[in-house]
Short mmCIF file of C-alpha atoms in Angstrom, two decimals:
data_model
loop_
_atom_site.label_atom_id
_atom_site.label_comp_id
_atom_site.label_asym_id
_atom_site.label_seq_id
_atom_site.Cartn_x
_atom_site.Cartn_y
_atom_site.Cartn_z
CA MET A 72 110.50 -2.89 72.54
CA SER A 73 108.95 -0.63 69.96
CA ASP A 74 108.68 3.11 70.36
CA LEU A 75 105.21 4.16 71.31
CA ILE A 76 105.85 7.87 71.15
CA ARG A 77 108.74 9.76 69.74
CA LEU A 78 109.60 13.45 70.06
CA LYS A 79 111.76 14.85 67.28
CA SER A 80 113.48 18.15 68.06
CA VAL A 81 110.39 19.63 69.70
CA SER A 82 110.81 23.31 70.55
CA HIS A 83 108.41 25.80 72.02
CA TYR A 84 108.45 29.58 72.24
CA TYR A 85 106.32 31.97 74.22
CA GLY A 86 106.70 35.03 72.05
CA ASN A 87 110.44 35.36 71.68
CA GLN A 88 111.19 33.37 74.77
CA CYS A 89 112.31 29.84 74.25
CA THR A 90 110.78 27.49 76.82
CA LEU A 91 111.76 24.20 75.25
CA ARG A 92 114.67 23.61 72.93
CA GLU A 93 115.19 20.63 70.68
CA ILE A 94 113.61 17.99 72.86
CA ASP A 95 114.40 14.54 71.49
CA PHE A 96 113.43 11.33 73.16
CA SER A 97 111.22 8.33 72.70
CA VAL A 98 109.22 6.17 75.02
CA ALA A 99 108.90 2.46 74.44
CA ASP A 100 105.71 0.48 74.87
CA GLY A 101 105.24 -0.35 78.55
CA GLU A 102 108.01 1.92 79.70
CA PHE A 103 107.88 4.21 82.74
CA VAL A 104 109.63 7.49 81.94
CA CYS A 105 110.06 10.34 84.38
CA ILE A 106 110.61 13.87 83.19
CA LEU A 107 112.67 15.41 85.93
CA GLY A 108 113.70 19.01 86.31
CA PRO A 109 113.60 22.05 88.55
CA SER A 110 110.64 24.42 88.33
CA GLY A 111 110.81 26.64 85.28
CA CYS A 112 112.50 24.02 83.15
CA GLY A 113 109.56 23.73 80.78
CA LYS A 114 108.17 20.54 82.30
CA SER A 115 104.62 21.85 82.20
CA THR A 116 105.06 23.11 78.66
CA LEU A 117 106.24 19.68 77.61
CA LEU A 118 103.34 18.08 79.43
CA ASN A 119 100.85 20.42 77.79
CA ILE A 120 102.30 19.61 74.40
CA LEU A 121 102.10 15.87 75.04
CA ALA A 122 98.54 16.21 76.30
CA GLY A 123 97.56 18.14 73.20
CA PHE A 124 96.79 21.39 75.04
CA LEU A 125 99.64 23.19 73.27
CA THR A 126 101.15 22.78 69.85
CA PRO A 127 104.92 22.88 69.62
CA SER A 128 106.48 25.81 67.73
CA SER A 129 108.59 23.35 65.80
CA GLY A 130 109.44 19.69 65.77
CA GLN A 131 107.33 16.57 65.57
CA ILE A 132 105.63 14.17 67.87
CA ILE A 133 105.11 10.76 66.36
CA LEU A 134 102.66 8.53 68.11
CA SER A 135 102.28 4.99 66.94
CA ALA A 136 98.80 4.85 68.34
CA ARG A 137 96.37 2.06 67.82
CA ASN A 138 93.47 4.16 66.61
CA ASP A 139 94.81 7.42 65.29
CA ASP A 140 97.83 9.58 65.71
CA VAL A 141 96.33 12.78 66.98
CA VAL A 142 98.49 13.93 69.87
CA GLY A 143 96.63 13.95 73.11
CA HIS A 144 93.87 11.73 71.87
CA ASP A 145 95.39 8.55 73.12
CA ILE A 146 97.30 10.10 76.00
CA LYS A 147 95.27 10.63 79.13
CA VAL A 148 96.35 13.06 81.80
CA VAL A 149 96.32 12.97 85.59
CA MET A 150 96.53 16.54 86.85
CA GLN A 151 98.46 17.75 89.85
CA ASN A 152 95.32 18.56 91.84
CA ALA A 153 93.16 15.65 90.68
CA HIS A 154 90.63 18.08 89.21
CA LEU A 155 87.76 15.68 89.55
CA PHE A 156 84.52 17.28 88.44
CA PRO A 157 83.11 18.27 91.84
CA TRP A 158 79.48 18.01 90.72
CA LEU A 159 79.84 14.39 89.62
CA THR A 160 80.03 11.31 91.80
CA VAL A 161 83.11 9.12 91.74
CA HIS A 162 81.32 6.75 89.37
CA ARG A 163 80.37 9.58 87.03
CA ASN A 164 83.88 11.00 87.14
CA VAL A 165 85.52 7.72 86.24
CA GLU A 166 83.14 7.02 83.36
CA PHE A 167 83.38 10.57 81.98
CA GLY A 168 85.68 9.72 79.09
CA LEU A 169 83.58 6.69 78.21
CA ARG A 170 80.37 8.71 78.20
CA MET A 171 81.93 11.34 75.96
CA ARG A 172 82.69 8.75 73.33
CA GLY A 173 79.28 7.16 73.72
CA ASP A 174 79.97 3.79 75.33
CA ALA A 175 76.94 1.82 76.47
CA LYS A 176 75.95 1.96 80.11
CA GLU A 177 76.76 -1.71 80.81
CA THR A 178 80.25 -1.29 79.36
CA ARG A 179 80.81 1.84 81.41
CA ASP A 180 79.56 0.35 84.65
CA ALA A 181 81.73 -2.72 84.28
CA ARG A 182 84.78 -0.62 83.48
CA VAL A 183 84.19 1.71 86.44
CA MET A 184 83.96 -1.25 88.81
CA GLU A 185 87.09 -2.79 87.40
CA LEU A 186 89.08 0.44 87.70
CA LEU A 187 87.90 1.37 91.18
CA HIS A 188 88.91 -2.11 92.24
CA LEU A 189 92.30 -1.58 90.61
CA VAL A 190 92.94 1.65 92.52
CA GLY A 191 91.59 0.14 95.73
CA LEU A 192 88.49 2.29 96.00
CA SER A 193 85.59 -0.14 95.60
CA GLY A 194 82.54 1.11 97.46
CA VAL A 195 82.90 4.85 97.04
CA GLU A 196 81.13 5.05 93.66
CA SER A 197 78.34 7.28 94.89
CA LYS A 198 80.47 9.71 96.89
CA TYR A 199 81.32 13.19 95.69
CA PRO A 200 84.96 14.28 95.35
CA ALA A 201 84.66 16.70 98.27
CA GLN A 202 83.92 13.73 100.51
CA LEU A 203 87.22 12.06 99.66
CA SER A 204 90.70 12.65 101.01
CA GLY A 205 93.39 14.03 98.72
CA GLY A 206 94.94 10.60 98.18
CA MET A 207 91.58 9.05 97.31
CA GLN A 208 90.83 11.89 94.90
CA GLN A 209 94.10 11.30 93.11
CA ARG A 210 93.33 7.59 92.84
CA VAL A 211 89.96 8.39 91.29
CA ALA A 212 91.75 10.70 88.87
CA ILE A 213 94.03 7.82 87.88
CA ALA A 214 91.01 5.57 87.35
CA ARG A 215 89.33 8.29 85.27
CA ALA A 216 92.39 8.64 83.06
CA LEU A 217 92.74 4.87 82.65
CA ALA A 218 89.06 4.31 81.83
CA PRO A 219 89.28 4.93 78.06
CA ASP A 220 92.27 2.56 77.99
CA PRO A 221 94.80 5.06 76.63
CA SER A 222 98.16 4.02 75.20
CA ILE A 223 99.93 6.42 77.52
CA LEU A 224 99.17 7.70 80.99
CA LEU A 225 100.62 11.17 81.46
CA MET A 226 101.00 12.33 85.04
CA ASP A 227 101.77 15.88 86.16
CA GLU A 228 103.35 15.78 89.62
CA PRO A 229 100.29 13.85 90.76
CA PHE A 230 101.50 13.33 94.31
CA GLY A 231 103.06 16.76 94.77
CA ALA A 232 100.23 18.00 96.97
CA LEU A 233 100.19 14.97 99.27
CA ASP A 234 102.09 14.61 102.53
CA ALA A 235 105.31 12.60 102.50
CA GLN A 236 103.88 9.41 103.97
CA LEU A 237 100.89 9.31 101.65
CA ARG A 238 103.11 10.14 98.72
CA ARG A 239 105.21 7.02 99.38
CA ARG A 240 102.12 4.87 99.57
CA MET A 241 100.78 6.31 96.34
CA GLN A 242 104.11 5.76 94.63
CA ALA A 243 104.06 2.11 95.66
CA GLU A 244 100.47 1.77 94.45
CA LEU A 245 101.34 3.33 91.12
CA VAL A 246 104.09 0.76 90.64
CA GLN A 247 101.44 -1.90 91.37
CA ILE A 248 98.94 -0.38 88.94
CA ARG A 249 101.59 -0.27 86.29
CA ALA A 250 102.52 -3.90 86.91
CA VAL A 251 98.88 -4.96 86.55
CA THR A 252 97.96 -2.83 83.53
CA GLY A 253 101.29 -2.71 81.75
CA LYS A 254 100.59 0.91 80.86
CA THR A 255 103.19 3.18 79.39
CA ILE A 256 103.59 6.05 81.83
CA ILE A 257 105.16 9.47 81.42
CA PHE A 258 105.51 11.04 84.82
CA VAL A 259 106.52 14.66 85.37
CA THR A 260 108.15 15.52 88.68
CA HIS A 261 110.75 17.70 90.36
CA ASP A 262 111.30 15.15 93.11
CA ILE A 263 114.53 13.26 92.44
CA VAL A 264 113.80 10.44 94.89
CA GLU A 265 110.37 9.94 93.37
CA SER A 266 111.81 9.68 89.88
CA VAL A 267 114.36 7.08 90.99
CA LEU A 268 111.72 5.05 92.83
CA LEU A 269 109.42 4.94 89.82
CA ALA A 270 111.16 5.28 86.52
CA ASP A 271 112.81 2.94 84.04
CA ARG A 272 114.34 5.97 82.44
CA ILE A 273 114.67 9.55 83.59
CA VAL A 274 114.76 12.48 81.19
CA VAL A 275 116.64 15.20 83.04
CA LEU A 276 115.78 18.74 81.92
CA THR A 277 117.70 21.93 82.63
CA THR A 278 116.28 25.41 83.00
CA ALA A 279 115.75 28.32 80.65
CA PRO A 280 115.40 27.16 78.03
CA GLY A 281 114.29 23.62 78.83
CA GLN A 282 116.75 21.27 77.28
CA ILE A 283 117.58 17.64 77.81
CA LYS A 284 120.64 17.43 79.99
CA LYS A 285 120.81 13.69 80.08
CA ILE A 286 118.67 10.61 79.84
CA VAL A 287 119.51 7.96 82.40
CA SER A 288 118.30 4.38 82.70
CA VAL A 289 117.59 3.25 86.24
CA ASP A 290 118.27 -0.47 86.27
CA LEU A 291 116.92 -1.31 89.69
CA GLU A 292 114.43 -4.07 90.44
CA HIS A 293 110.86 -3.26 91.51
CA PRO A 294 109.62 -2.83 94.15
CA ARG A 295 112.25 -0.29 95.06
CA GLU A 296 112.88 0.65 98.64
CA ARG A 297 114.65 3.70 99.89
CA ASN A 298 118.00 2.01 100.22
CA ARG A 299 121.62 2.47 99.26
CA GLY A 300 120.99 1.58 95.61
CA VAL A 301 118.27 4.18 95.21
CA TYR A 302 120.23 6.87 96.99
CA ASP A 303 123.27 6.24 94.80
CA TRP A 304 121.06 7.14 91.86
CA VAL A 305 119.66 10.14 93.66
CA PHE A 306 123.16 11.35 94.37
CA GLU A 307 124.17 10.95 90.77
CA LEU A 308 121.13 12.88 89.57
CA GLU A 309 121.74 15.65 92.07
CA GLN A 310 125.11 16.15 90.45
CA LEU A 311 123.33 16.69 87.16
CA LEU A 312 120.77 19.21 88.34
CA MET B 48 86.56 15.18 106.67
CA SER B 49 88.57 18.12 105.63
CA PRO B 50 87.67 21.53 107.02
CA ALA B 51 85.34 23.64 104.96
CA THR B 52 87.34 26.26 103.16
CA PRO B 53 86.09 29.82 102.92
CA ALA B 54 85.39 30.92 99.40
CA ASP B 55 88.04 33.04 97.81
CA THR B 56 85.38 35.20 96.26
CA GLY B 57 84.55 36.36 99.76
CA GLY B 58 81.42 37.79 101.29
CA GLU B 59 78.08 36.46 100.14
CA SER B 60 79.31 33.58 98.09
CA GLU B 61 80.50 31.79 101.18
CA TYR B 62 76.97 30.47 101.25
CA VAL B 63 77.63 28.83 97.95
CA LEU B 64 80.85 27.16 98.83
CA LEU B 65 80.60 26.32 102.48
CA ALA B 66 79.24 22.98 103.51
CA SER B 67 76.59 23.47 106.14
CA GLY B 68 76.88 20.24 108.08
CA GLU B 69 80.60 19.93 107.92
CA ASP B 70 81.91 22.85 109.89
CA GLU B 71 83.98 21.33 112.60
CA SER B 72 83.74 24.12 115.15
CA ALA B 73 82.29 22.83 118.40
CA PRO B 74 78.59 22.25 117.71
CA GLY B 75 77.31 23.31 121.15
CA LYS B 76 79.07 26.62 121.05
CA LYS B 77 77.87 27.18 117.55
CA THR B 78 74.15 26.74 118.32
CA GLU B 79 74.50 28.97 121.33
CA SER B 80 76.00 31.81 119.34
CA ARG B 81 73.44 31.27 116.59
CA LEU B 82 70.63 31.54 119.14
CA ALA B 83 72.12 34.76 120.48
CA HIS B 84 72.41 35.94 116.92
CA TYR B 85 68.69 35.39 116.32
CA LEU B 86 67.79 37.03 119.64
CA TYR B 87 69.72 40.19 118.78
CA GLY B 88 68.09 40.36 115.38
CA THR B 89 64.59 39.81 116.79
CA SER B 90 65.08 42.40 119.51
CA THR B 91 65.87 45.07 116.94
CA ILE B 92 62.65 44.27 115.06
CA LEU B 93 60.65 44.32 118.31
CA LEU B 94 62.22 47.63 119.31
CA PHE B 95 61.30 49.08 115.94
CA ILE B 96 57.68 47.94 116.31
CA ALA B 97 57.57 49.33 119.86
CA ALA B 98 58.79 52.72 118.68
CA TRP B 99 56.24 52.67 115.89
CA TYR B 100 53.51 51.71 118.35
CA ALA B 101 54.51 54.47 120.80
CA ALA B 102 54.65 57.08 118.05
CA ALA B 103 51.18 56.10 116.87
CA GLU B 104 49.66 55.90 120.37
CA LEU B 105 51.07 59.27 121.39
CA ASP B 106 49.63 60.77 118.24
CA MET B 107 53.03 61.93 117.12
CA ILE B 108 52.13 61.07 113.56
CA ASN B 109 49.06 61.38 111.39
CA ARG B 110 47.18 58.08 111.74
CA THR B 111 45.97 58.30 108.15
CA LEU B 112 49.52 58.46 106.86
CA LEU B 113 50.99 55.96 109.29
CA PRO B 114 48.53 53.62 111.02
CA SER B 115 49.51 51.91 114.27
CA PRO B 116 50.85 48.35 114.29
CA GLY B 117 47.51 47.19 115.69
CA GLU B 118 45.58 48.58 112.76
CA VAL B 119 48.00 47.01 110.33
CA LEU B 120 47.65 43.70 112.15
CA SER B 121 43.86 43.78 111.97
CA ALA B 122 44.02 44.73 108.30
CA PHE B 123 46.37 41.80 107.80
CA THR B 124 44.06 39.41 109.64
CA ALA B 125 41.04 40.54 107.67
CA MET B 126 42.87 40.19 104.36
CA ALA B 127 44.32 36.83 105.31
CA MET B 128 40.91 35.50 106.43
CA SER B 129 39.13 36.63 103.29
CA GLY B 130 41.73 34.93 101.13
CA GLU B 131 42.49 38.20 99.40
CA LEU B 132 46.09 38.17 100.53
CA ALA B 133 46.71 34.59 99.43
CA GLU B 134 45.38 35.48 96.01
CA HIS B 135 47.76 38.42 95.65
CA VAL B 136 50.68 36.34 96.91
CA ALA B 137 49.81 33.55 94.47
CA ILE B 138 49.69 35.96 91.53
CA SER B 139 53.00 37.50 92.56
CA MET B 140 54.64 34.11 93.01
CA TYR B 141 53.36 32.97 89.66
CA ARG B 142 54.84 36.02 87.99
CA ILE B 143 58.15 35.75 89.82
CA GLY B 144 58.26 32.08 88.85
CA SER B 145 57.50 32.55 85.18
CA GLY B 146 59.77 35.60 84.89
CA PHE B 147 62.58 33.67 86.55
CA ALA B 148 62.09 30.63 84.38
CA LEU B 149 62.14 32.73 81.24
CA GLY B 150 65.15 34.68 82.49
CA LEU B 151 67.10 31.50 83.27
CA VAL B 152 66.24 29.75 80.03
CA THR B 153 67.38 32.70 77.95
CA ALA B 154 70.27 34.02 80.03
CA ILE B 155 72.15 30.77 80.67
CA PRO B 156 72.77 29.62 77.08
CA LEU B 157 73.42 33.15 75.87
CA GLY B 158 75.74 33.87 78.81
CA LEU B 159 77.72 30.69 78.18
CA MET B 160 78.10 31.55 74.52
CA ILE B 161 79.12 35.14 75.20
CA ALA B 162 81.71 34.03 77.71
CA ARG B 163 83.14 31.24 75.58
CA ILE B 164 82.78 32.24 71.97
CA ARG B 165 84.76 35.30 71.03
CA LEU B 166 82.66 36.16 68.00
CA VAL B 167 79.39 36.04 69.94
CA ARG B 168 80.96 38.23 72.61
CA ALA B 169 82.15 40.73 70.02
CA PHE B 170 78.66 41.04 68.56
CA LEU B 171 76.59 41.03 71.72
CA GLU B 172 78.59 42.53 74.55
CA PRO B 173 78.26 46.21 73.51
CA ILE B 174 74.50 46.10 73.15
CA LEU B 175 74.13 44.23 76.44
CA GLU B 176 76.33 46.78 78.19
CA LEU B 177 74.12 49.51 76.77
CA ILE B 178 70.80 48.00 77.81
CA ARG B 179 71.89 46.51 81.13
CA PRO B 180 71.99 49.74 83.18
CA ILE B 181 68.43 50.66 82.16
CA PRO B 182 66.00 49.88 84.99
CA ALA B 183 63.32 47.47 83.83
CA LEU B 184 60.62 49.85 85.01
CA ALA B 185 61.75 52.43 82.48
CA PHE B 186 60.28 50.04 79.93
CA LEU B 187 56.95 49.73 81.70
CA PRO B 188 55.05 52.34 79.62
CA LEU B 189 56.51 50.90 76.42
CA ALA B 190 55.76 47.35 77.53
CA ILE B 191 52.13 48.34 78.08
CA LEU B 192 51.99 49.85 74.62
CA TRP B 193 53.58 46.79 73.08
CA PHE B 194 51.91 44.02 75.02
CA GLY B 195 48.81 45.67 76.43
CA VAL B 196 47.91 45.79 80.11
CA GLY B 197 47.64 42.01 80.41
CA GLU B 198 49.98 39.25 81.44
CA ALA B 199 52.46 39.62 78.59
CA ASN B 200 53.77 43.05 79.57
CA LYS B 201 54.28 41.88 83.15
CA LEU B 202 56.16 38.83 81.97
CA PHE B 203 58.32 41.02 79.76
CA ILE B 204 59.22 43.32 82.65
CA MET B 205 59.99 40.37 84.94
CA TRP B 206 62.10 38.75 82.26
CA PHE B 207 63.96 41.99 81.64
CA GLY B 208 64.65 42.40 85.34
CA THR B 209 66.04 38.91 85.84
CA PHE B 210 67.71 38.29 82.48
CA PHE B 211 70.51 40.82 82.88
CA VAL B 212 71.28 39.93 86.47
CA ILE B 213 71.55 36.24 85.60
CA ILE B 214 73.48 36.68 82.37
CA VAL B 215 76.10 38.75 84.18
CA SER B 216 76.55 36.06 86.82
CA VAL B 217 76.75 33.34 84.17
CA ILE B 218 79.48 35.23 82.32
CA GLU B 219 81.30 35.90 85.56
CA GLY B 220 80.90 32.24 86.45
CA VAL B 221 82.57 31.12 83.24
CA TYR B 222 85.41 33.60 83.72
CA ASN B 223 85.98 32.36 87.25
CA PHE B 224 85.65 28.74 86.29
CA ASP B 225 88.87 26.82 86.57
CA ALA B 226 89.90 26.27 82.95
CA VAL B 227 91.79 23.12 83.92
CA TYR B 228 88.42 21.32 84.09
CA LEU B 229 87.92 22.14 80.42
CA ARG B 230 91.34 20.74 79.61
CA VAL B 231 90.54 17.60 81.52
CA ALA B 232 87.26 17.25 79.63
CA LYS B 233 88.96 17.89 76.32
CA ASN B 234 91.60 15.32 77.17
CA LEU B 235 88.78 12.86 77.89
CA ASN B 236 87.49 13.40 74.33
CA ALA B 237 84.66 15.82 75.08
CA ASN B 238 83.70 17.87 72.01
CA GLN B 239 82.71 21.55 72.18
CA MET B 240 79.04 20.79 72.72
CA GLN B 241 79.78 18.23 75.41
CA MET B 242 82.05 20.68 77.20
CA PHE B 243 79.19 23.18 77.30
CA VAL B 244 76.63 20.71 78.56
CA TYR B 245 78.68 18.49 80.85
CA VAL B 246 81.31 20.87 82.18
CA LEU B 247 80.52 24.56 81.80
CA LEU B 248 76.82 24.33 82.57
CA PRO B 249 77.20 22.46 85.86
CA GLY B 250 80.32 24.50 86.57
CA VAL B 251 78.48 27.82 86.60
CA VAL B 252 75.57 26.61 88.74
CA PRO B 253 76.94 28.17 91.96
CA PHE B 254 77.25 31.49 90.17
CA VAL B 255 73.77 31.22 88.68
CA LEU B 256 72.35 30.59 92.13
CA GLU B 257 74.16 33.66 93.41
CA GLY B 258 72.74 35.61 90.47
CA MET B 259 69.28 34.30 91.25
CA ARG B 260 69.54 35.65 94.77
CA GLN B 261 70.20 39.08 93.35
CA ALA B 262 67.40 38.59 90.85
CA VAL B 263 65.00 37.91 93.73
CA ALA B 264 65.57 41.47 94.92
CA VAL B 265 64.95 42.76 91.42
CA SER B 266 61.79 40.68 91.11
CA ALA B 267 60.47 42.05 94.38
CA GLU B 268 60.93 45.49 92.90
CA MET B 269 59.06 44.54 89.76
CA ILE B 270 56.28 43.00 91.81
CA ALA B 271 56.04 46.18 93.87
CA ALA B 272 55.53 48.14 90.70
CA GLN B 273 52.70 46.07 89.31
CA ALA B 274 51.32 42.58 89.68
CA GLY B 275 49.61 40.93 92.65
CA ILE B 276 50.94 42.46 95.83
CA GLY B 277 52.17 45.45 93.86
CA PHE B 278 48.65 46.07 92.67
CA LEU B 279 47.45 45.75 96.25
CA ILE B 280 49.93 48.35 97.41
CA LEU B 281 49.30 50.87 94.65
CA ASN B 282 45.55 50.45 94.65
CA SER B 283 45.28 50.74 98.44
CA ALA B 284 47.40 53.88 98.40
CA LEU B 285 44.96 55.48 95.94
CA PHE B 286 42.20 55.02 98.51
CA TYR B 287 44.32 56.11 101.48
CA GLN B 288 44.11 52.59 102.93
CA THR B 289 47.56 52.90 104.45
CA SER B 290 47.12 49.86 106.67
CA ARG B 291 46.68 47.74 103.59
CA VAL B 292 49.66 49.42 101.96
CA ILE B 293 51.83 48.48 104.91
CA VAL B 294 50.50 44.92 104.94
CA GLY B 295 51.45 44.68 101.28
CA ILE B 296 54.93 46.02 101.92
CA ILE B 297 55.56 43.65 104.81
CA VAL B 298 54.29 40.65 102.86
CA LEU B 299 56.55 41.63 100.01
CA GLY B 300 59.48 41.75 102.42
CA PHE B 301 58.65 38.29 103.74
CA LEU B 302 58.19 36.95 100.24
CA GLY B 303 61.60 38.22 99.17
CA MET B 304 63.25 36.94 102.32
CA THR B 305 61.64 33.52 101.96
CA LEU B 306 62.77 33.18 98.37
CA ASP B 307 66.27 34.26 99.33
CA ARG B 308 66.38 31.74 102.19
CA LEU B 309 65.09 29.08 99.86
CA LEU B 310 67.89 29.77 97.40
CA ILE B 311 70.46 29.71 100.18
CA PHE B 312 69.03 26.41 101.35
CA ILE B 313 69.23 24.93 97.86
CA THR B 314 72.74 26.25 97.45
CA ARG B 315 73.91 24.85 100.73
CA ASN B 316 72.36 21.45 100.58
CA VAL B 317 71.58 20.31 97.10
CA PHE B 318 74.77 21.79 95.74
CA LEU B 319 77.02 20.77 98.57
CA ARG B 320 78.83 18.83 95.93
CA TYR B 321 80.09 22.05 94.39
CA LYS B 322 82.49 22.57 97.20
CA ARG B 323 85.78 22.98 95.47
CA THR B 324 88.12 20.09 95.94
CA ASP B 325 91.30 21.70 94.74
CA GLU B 326 91.51 23.84 97.86
CA ILE B 327 91.00 21.13 100.37
CA ALA B 328 93.85 20.23 102.64
CA ILE B 329 94.68 16.58 102.98
#
């Protein structure tokens, strides 16, 4: 597999304070990588850099994108709290990225239908975000991020605000979505179990400053259940953190 | 459905952010307490009118200075029948409407730019801060000199009155707007212009509506000072027609209240969609 994105000794400082130090890793095409670490380990900084909201103080991010190599351009983000535009319907939210780049209405409509079907939300096109449950909102957010067909889907603790049961269901659905779309996913979380259930590889970060402690490959078959195999991994990761 | 969450801005803006039909508190109980609420409010008004009536009937006050409720009522009926009142109301409404429209059209784009573009803010904020505290009516003599006694000076005063109220709420709206939405839009390839039109503009609507409610009060003041009903009030006072003065004042009160209610209604229903989703419990 070829590297889709590669970080070369990326560091970030807030003033004199180092939040990320010498981050080096790459993500292959179609890979699911979790960035795991306790709060304050620079996860959000790393996410903001990958999304193009922040520029690193030093280091390089090399994206072998299809269209261009502007960071953030081909990486679409799913935020922690969905952040659907509350004044737009589900349909309008999902097509937002397509409208911004000027796609024709027929193209947009077809894509919206396809994506809502993918996330299991056909029929709610004309509802407003406030009329949806938290889980549904997050699914719409995933559809919105997928709409422009990005190379990479970047997710910032997307299920952190959901209750445990719903979180498990969403995790299983994400595995499904990934299987169907073959998207490369970078998933930020502090939940060890979640990372083991989802990831091909886990980038473990340590705190202050955020540094890579270890990168582990989870060689378990999908779909993963909460069983002995998964918990062995969880135990091993707990030793690291 | 999730429970409606009270606005974190508190107080008045709850109207903006609360969904009307979706409060889950027992509906029966709610209507009952609302009815009681109206009854209490009405009884105070009735008591006030009764006291006024008694004071007038017992000749405690000079009838010329304060006519009885009956006289005011007959003045009202006469003015309503002759169509005089409707004419004044129409003129006032027209001026409120045009002043508002002009205020919105100018204040919204400028407010957005001041709040978002540092350079624009640097240039314009000081002068706005300087002019803002000046009551619009202080400009009335100048406005007459500049624009004559006709429509233009009235429009200027109405615009002045609403512009600053609305621009302040637009700026406040942008400052309170969750910047994550802008990041999301940027991530979805929105350019600067698109972020203004598709994100910031709809994003500040609840704040603009709140600003418009305040501007209604200001407009009522402007109206009282000149056009339509204002003219009725001032002109009647010159001829000691105090009944007509009071009719004018009451109509003005109703006009202001109606506009305010209308804005609350719009806010609650049409913009139900603005209920924030990031605060909703699952």
